Amino acid sequence: MELNTIKDAFDHVAKRQKLSSSKSQEVVDQVGHEIDQALAKIEATNDPLSPVNLKSILTELKLKLNTIGPLQQLEGLQKERNINLSKYPKLLEKSFNSDISKAYRNVDFDFHIVNQIVASHFYRQGLFDLGDCLINEAGESEATAIRSHFLEMYQILDALKVKNLAPALNWISTNCEKLKQNSSTLELKLHRLQFVEIIQKGTKADALSYARTYLAPLASLHVNEFQKLMVCIIWVGKPDSCPHAELMAPTHWQEFTEELTQQFCCLAGQSYQSPLSVAIAAGVEGLPTLLKLANVMAAKRQEWQAMKQLPVPVDLGKEFQFHSVFVCPVSRDQGSEENPPMLMPCLHVLCNQSIMKLSKNSSRTFKCPYCPEEVSAAQCRQLYF
């Protein structure tokens, strides 16, 4: 990735800069030390006004300074520093193209969807005033449903910041069945947080009462976790000595908040990550490849806007891969609902259109491109990813 190259180059320049500065300071300190010694000799001499004594001391100082060569050393360090600094802007200029409009393609945007995506992004960030302003000016009244979901979520998250678990518990209780279907353990983790707070600040009686009321109903499903929490009762008031002190770590609050946000978005039919953030991040990562392609095609006088498919792959990394993709090894076309991947009896896979071509629209058998087996279109079965 080009950004890594730029970062490495910057780190190198910064390292050389620090080294140059350190060496320059050493030269200055060395010169200052020699001058201080010469002044000390002048002050210590019996006859400081004697021209012979002064001349010999200054002559000795001159010889030492000539040996050090401070001017030559500083000029050399400055020259090396300038070379390093001059290379970095050239790398930036090479890596970043100021005219990114070359990669733009005329696309018919559905502004209704775009407005909803942007408004949803604002609501995800808790910027409800900005989201409301966009909704009102764009006339997107349908996005108000999204607003109510995220408003409820932020009310719960704000309560968690002050360790008020009641709103979160109410939401979990309301959505208990749906959370079970997702194999979520939010309810246990919520009660564990409250129980740990009692262990740290309350009494054994309070801990036992809370365990009987809230943890006991969950014990059969989470035996190991329940046993650890019961052991903690012995260490009420001195949690640092508890053998399960990891349960007291403050990071559990942040982890619970993140999991609650994920489950909340899931039940609301929203992705955990903002689609707008993902789209922009993917675009930024793929932009250098698109710019190079646009430049190459411009040089060959090909029409960038007329292309229906990119001639080169744009690798966006695993963080941008949300589902499996099948590419037919024969036609090189990507599988789709209209052209799904088909499993042949020999367990090799081709896209449906390739099978139709090889079988002359199911009129005859054909030989698998990868093994000697004869196959008919009727024997092939659709694969689902």
mmCIF file of C-alpha atoms in Angstrom, residues 85-252:
data_model
loop_
_atom_site.group_PDB
_atom_site.id
_atom_site.type_symbol
_atom_site.label_atom_id
_atom_site.label_comp_id
_atom_site.label_asym_id
_atom_site.label_seq_id
_atom_site.Cartn_x
_atom_site.Cartn_y
_atom_site.Cartn_z
ATOM 1 C CA LEU A 85 14.113 16.662 2.931
ATOM 2 C CA SER A 86 14.175 17.286 -0.822
ATOM 3 C CA LYS A 87 13.407 13.615 -1.614
ATOM 4 C CA TYR A 88 10.293 13.453 0.550
ATOM 5 C CA PRO A 89 8.216 16.129 -1.264
ATOM 6 C CA LYS A 90 9.023 14.393 -4.563
ATOM 7 C CA LEU A 91 7.669 11.124 -3.149
ATOM 8 C CA LEU A 92 4.527 12.916 -1.965
ATOM 9 C CA GLU A 93 4.075 14.495 -5.373
ATOM 10 C CA LYS A 94 4.507 11.110 -7.030
ATOM 11 C CA SER A 95 2.179 9.268 -4.664
ATOM 12 C CA PHE A 96 -0.640 11.810 -4.445
ATOM 13 C CA ASN A 97 -2.341 13.013 -7.575
ATOM 14 C CA SER A 98 -4.040 16.321 -6.888
ATOM 15 C CA ASP A 99 -6.443 15.830 -9.796
ATOM 16 C CA ILE A 100 -8.490 12.835 -8.648
ATOM 17 C CA SER A 101 -11.292 13.775 -11.039
ATOM 18 C CA LYS A 102 -9.582 11.581 -13.674
ATOM 19 C CA ALA A 103 -10.928 8.529 -11.884
ATOM 20 C CA TYR A 104 -14.492 9.857 -11.844
ATOM 21 C CA ARG A 105 -17.111 8.039 -13.886
ATOM 22 C CA ASN A 106 -20.550 9.313 -14.793
ATOM 23 C CA VAL A 107 -22.866 7.302 -12.564
ATOM 24 C CA ASP A 108 -26.592 7.770 -12.154
ATOM 25 C CA PHE A 109 -26.863 8.219 -8.401
ATOM 26 C CA ASP A 110 -30.117 7.646 -6.576
ATOM 27 C CA PHE A 111 -29.985 10.814 -4.477
ATOM 28 C CA HIS A 112 -32.808 9.518 -2.294
ATOM 29 C CA ILE A 113 -30.556 6.615 -1.176
ATOM 30 C CA VAL A 114 -27.496 8.862 -0.902
ATOM 31 C CA ASN A 115 -29.353 11.280 1.367
ATOM 32 C CA GLN A 116 -30.481 8.430 3.591
ATOM 33 C CA ILE A 117 -26.937 7.006 3.797
ATOM 34 C CA VAL A 118 -25.479 10.389 4.795
ATOM 35 C CA ALA A 119 -28.235 11.047 7.334
ATOM 36 C CA SER A 120 -27.812 7.558 8.754
ATOM 37 C CA HIS A 121 -24.083 8.217 9.127
ATOM 38 C CA PHE A 122 -24.754 11.356 11.146
ATOM 39 C CA TYR A 123 -27.190 9.482 13.390
ATOM 40 C CA ARG A 124 -24.646 6.684 13.891
ATOM 41 C CA GLN A 125 -22.154 9.255 15.131
ATOM 42 C CA GLY A 126 -24.709 10.773 17.487
ATOM 43 C CA LEU A 127 -24.856 13.975 15.398
ATOM 44 C CA PHE A 128 -28.646 14.194 15.487
ATOM 45 C CA ASP A 129 -28.826 17.938 14.771
ATOM 46 C CA LEU A 130 -26.856 17.508 11.523
ATOM 47 C CA GLY A 131 -28.927 14.500 10.514
ATOM 48 C CA ASP A 132 -32.193 16.342 11.214
ATOM 49 C CA CYS A 133 -31.010 19.350 9.204
ATOM 50 C CA LEU A 134 -30.204 17.150 6.192
ATOM 51 C CA ILE A 135 -33.501 15.264 6.467
ATOM 52 C CA ASN A 136 -35.513 18.478 6.635
ATOM 53 C CA GLU A 137 -33.712 20.185 3.737
ATOM 54 C CA ALA A 138 -33.761 17.078 1.523
ATOM 55 C CA GLY A 139 -37.323 16.142 2.445
ATOM 56 C CA GLU A 140 -36.350 12.592 3.413
ATOM 57 C CA SER A 141 -39.049 11.849 5.989
ATOM 58 C CA GLU A 142 -38.472 8.065 5.680
ATOM 59 C CA ALA A 143 -35.149 8.369 7.510
ATOM 60 C CA THR A 144 -36.871 9.307 10.771
ATOM 61 C CA ALA A 145 -37.231 5.586 11.617
ATOM 62 C CA ILE A 146 -33.448 5.209 11.529
ATOM 63 C CA ARG A 147 -33.142 8.237 13.795
ATOM 64 C CA SER A 148 -35.320 6.709 16.503
ATOM 65 C CA HIS A 149 -33.206 3.524 16.562
ATOM 66 C CA PHE A 150 -29.910 5.340 17.002
ATOM 67 C CA LEU A 151 -31.383 7.856 19.443
ATOM 68 C CA GLU A 152 -32.398 4.961 21.703
ATOM 69 C CA MET A 153 -28.961 3.402 21.290
ATOM 70 C CA TYR A 154 -27.149 6.591 22.322
ATOM 71 C CA GLN A 155 -29.409 7.026 25.333
ATOM 72 C CA ILE A 156 -28.333 3.553 26.479
ATOM 73 C CA LEU A 157 -24.652 4.235 25.718
ATOM 74 C CA ASP A 158 -24.727 7.573 27.575
ATOM 75 C CA ALA A 159 -26.200 5.800 30.602
ATOM 76 C CA LEU A 160 -23.442 3.165 30.441
ATOM 77 C CA LYS A 161 -20.796 5.898 30.595
ATOM 78 C CA VAL A 162 -21.978 6.731 34.114
ATOM 79 C CA LYS A 163 -22.438 3.005 34.880
ATOM 80 C CA ASN A 164 -26.214 3.202 34.813
ATOM 81 C CA LEU A 165 -27.235 -0.234 33.543
ATOM 82 C CA ALA A 166 -31.023 0.149 33.775
ATOM 83 C CA PRO A 167 -31.666 1.332 30.153
ATOM 84 C CA ALA A 168 -29.431 -1.423 28.754
ATOM 85 C CA LEU A 169 -31.166 -4.056 30.902
ATOM 86 C CA ASN A 170 -34.602 -2.862 29.765
ATOM 87 C CA TRP A 171 -33.550 -3.098 26.113
ATOM 88 C CA ILE A 172 -32.045 -6.570 26.604
ATOM 89 C CA SER A 173 -35.206 -7.775 28.366
ATOM 90 C CA THR A 174 -37.391 -6.429 25.564
ATOM 91 C CA ASN A 175 -35.281 -8.129 22.871
ATOM 92 C CA CYS A 176 -34.396 -11.261 24.855
ATOM 93 C CA GLU A 177 -35.702 -13.793 22.313
ATOM 94 C CA LYS A 178 -34.027 -12.116 19.334
ATOM 95 C CA LEU A 179 -30.725 -11.937 21.210
ATOM 96 C CA LYS A 180 -30.953 -15.660 22.016
ATOM 97 C CA GLN A 181 -31.384 -16.385 18.322
ATOM 98 C CA ASN A 182 -28.120 -14.489 17.725
ATOM 99 C CA SER A 183 -26.406 -16.529 20.493
ATOM 100 C CA SER A 184 -25.779 -13.292 22.364
ATOM 101 C CA THR A 185 -24.584 -13.314 25.990
ATOM 102 C CA LEU A 186 -25.302 -9.632 26.618
ATOM 103 C CA GLU A 187 -27.615 -10.332 29.543
ATOM 104 C CA LEU A 188 -24.957 -12.324 31.406
ATOM 105 C CA LYS A 189 -22.258 -9.736 30.669
ATOM 106 C CA LEU A 190 -24.509 -6.923 31.848
ATOM 107 C CA HIS A 191 -25.241 -8.605 35.173
ATOM 108 C CA ARG A 192 -21.565 -9.530 35.498
ATOM 109 C CA LEU A 193 -20.604 -5.857 35.240
ATOM 110 C CA GLN A 194 -23.084 -4.908 37.957
ATOM 111 C CA PHE A 195 -22.047 -7.854 40.137
ATOM 112 C CA VAL A 196 -18.365 -6.887 39.847
ATOM 113 C CA GLU A 197 -19.242 -3.334 40.903
ATOM 114 C CA ILE A 198 -20.836 -4.779 44.052
ATOM 115 C CA ILE A 199 -17.755 -6.956 44.689
ATOM 116 C CA GLN A 200 -15.542 -3.880 44.477
ATOM 117 C CA LYS A 201 -17.672 -1.440 46.460
ATOM 118 C CA GLY A 202 -20.480 -3.331 48.227
ATOM 119 C CA THR A 203 -20.936 -6.027 50.866
ATOM 120 C CA LYS A 204 -21.153 -9.819 50.764
ATOM 121 C CA ALA A 205 -24.854 -9.634 51.558
ATOM 122 C CA ASP A 206 -25.453 -7.329 48.583
ATOM 123 C CA ALA A 207 -23.423 -9.631 46.300
ATOM 124 C CA LEU A 208 -25.321 -12.759 47.414
ATOM 125 C CA SER A 209 -28.674 -11.053 47.017
ATOM 126 C CA TYR A 210 -27.817 -9.870 43.497
ATOM 127 C CA ALA A 211 -26.460 -13.307 42.532
ATOM 128 C CA ARG A 212 -29.645 -15.077 43.706
ATOM 129 C CA THR A 213 -31.896 -12.626 41.886
ATOM 130 C CA TYR A 214 -30.120 -12.092 38.555
ATOM 131 C CA LEU A 215 -27.270 -14.591 38.097
ATOM 132 C CA ALA A 216 -28.919 -17.794 39.365
ATOM 133 C CA PRO A 217 -31.462 -17.936 36.460
ATOM 134 C CA LEU A 218 -28.517 -17.831 34.018
ATOM 135 C CA ALA A 219 -26.311 -20.346 35.859
ATOM 136 C CA SER A 220 -27.409 -23.448 33.937
ATOM 137 C CA LEU A 221 -26.405 -21.862 30.613
ATOM 138 C CA HIS A 222 -23.103 -20.398 31.819
ATOM 139 C CA VAL A 223 -21.772 -22.747 34.499
ATOM 140 C CA ASN A 224 -18.075 -21.827 34.327
ATOM 141 C CA GLU A 225 -18.741 -18.095 34.348
ATOM 142 C CA PHE A 226 -21.209 -18.473 37.225
ATOM 143 C CA GLN A 227 -18.678 -20.452 39.313
ATOM 144 C CA LYS A 228 -16.002 -17.786 38.828
ATOM 145 C CA LEU A 229 -18.397 -15.047 39.917
ATOM 146 C CA MET A 230 -19.418 -16.992 43.041
ATOM 147 C CA VAL A 231 -15.745 -17.355 44.032
ATOM 148 C CA CYS A 232 -15.413 -13.570 43.817
ATOM 149 C CA ILE A 233 -17.886 -13.164 46.724
ATOM 150 C CA ILE A 234 -15.152 -14.328 49.102
ATOM 151 C CA TRP A 235 -13.034 -11.361 48.037
ATOM 152 C CA VAL A 236 -15.589 -8.601 48.557
ATOM 153 C CA GLY A 237 -13.746 -5.419 49.508
ATOM 154 C CA LYS A 238 -10.354 -6.761 48.338
ATOM 155 C CA PRO A 239 -10.877 -7.569 44.645
ATOM 156 C CA ASP A 240 -7.176 -7.234 43.772
ATOM 157 C CA SER A 241 -6.467 -10.456 45.700
ATOM 158 C CA CYS A 242 -9.197 -12.391 43.889
ATOM 159 C CA PRO A 243 -7.942 -15.297 41.697
ATOM 160 C CA HIS A 244 -10.337 -14.074 39.006
ATOM 161 C CA ALA A 245 -9.183 -10.474 39.111
ATOM 162 C CA GLU A 246 -9.388 -10.320 35.289
ATOM 163 C CA LEU A 247 -13.164 -10.031 35.726
ATOM 164 C CA MET A 248 -12.583 -6.653 37.391
ATOM 165 C CA ALA A 249 -10.723 -5.162 34.405
ATOM 166 C CA PRO A 250 -12.260 -1.837 33.274
ATOM 167 C CA THR A 251 -11.911 -2.957 29.634
ATOM 168 C CA HIS A 252 -15.014 -5.119 30.101
#
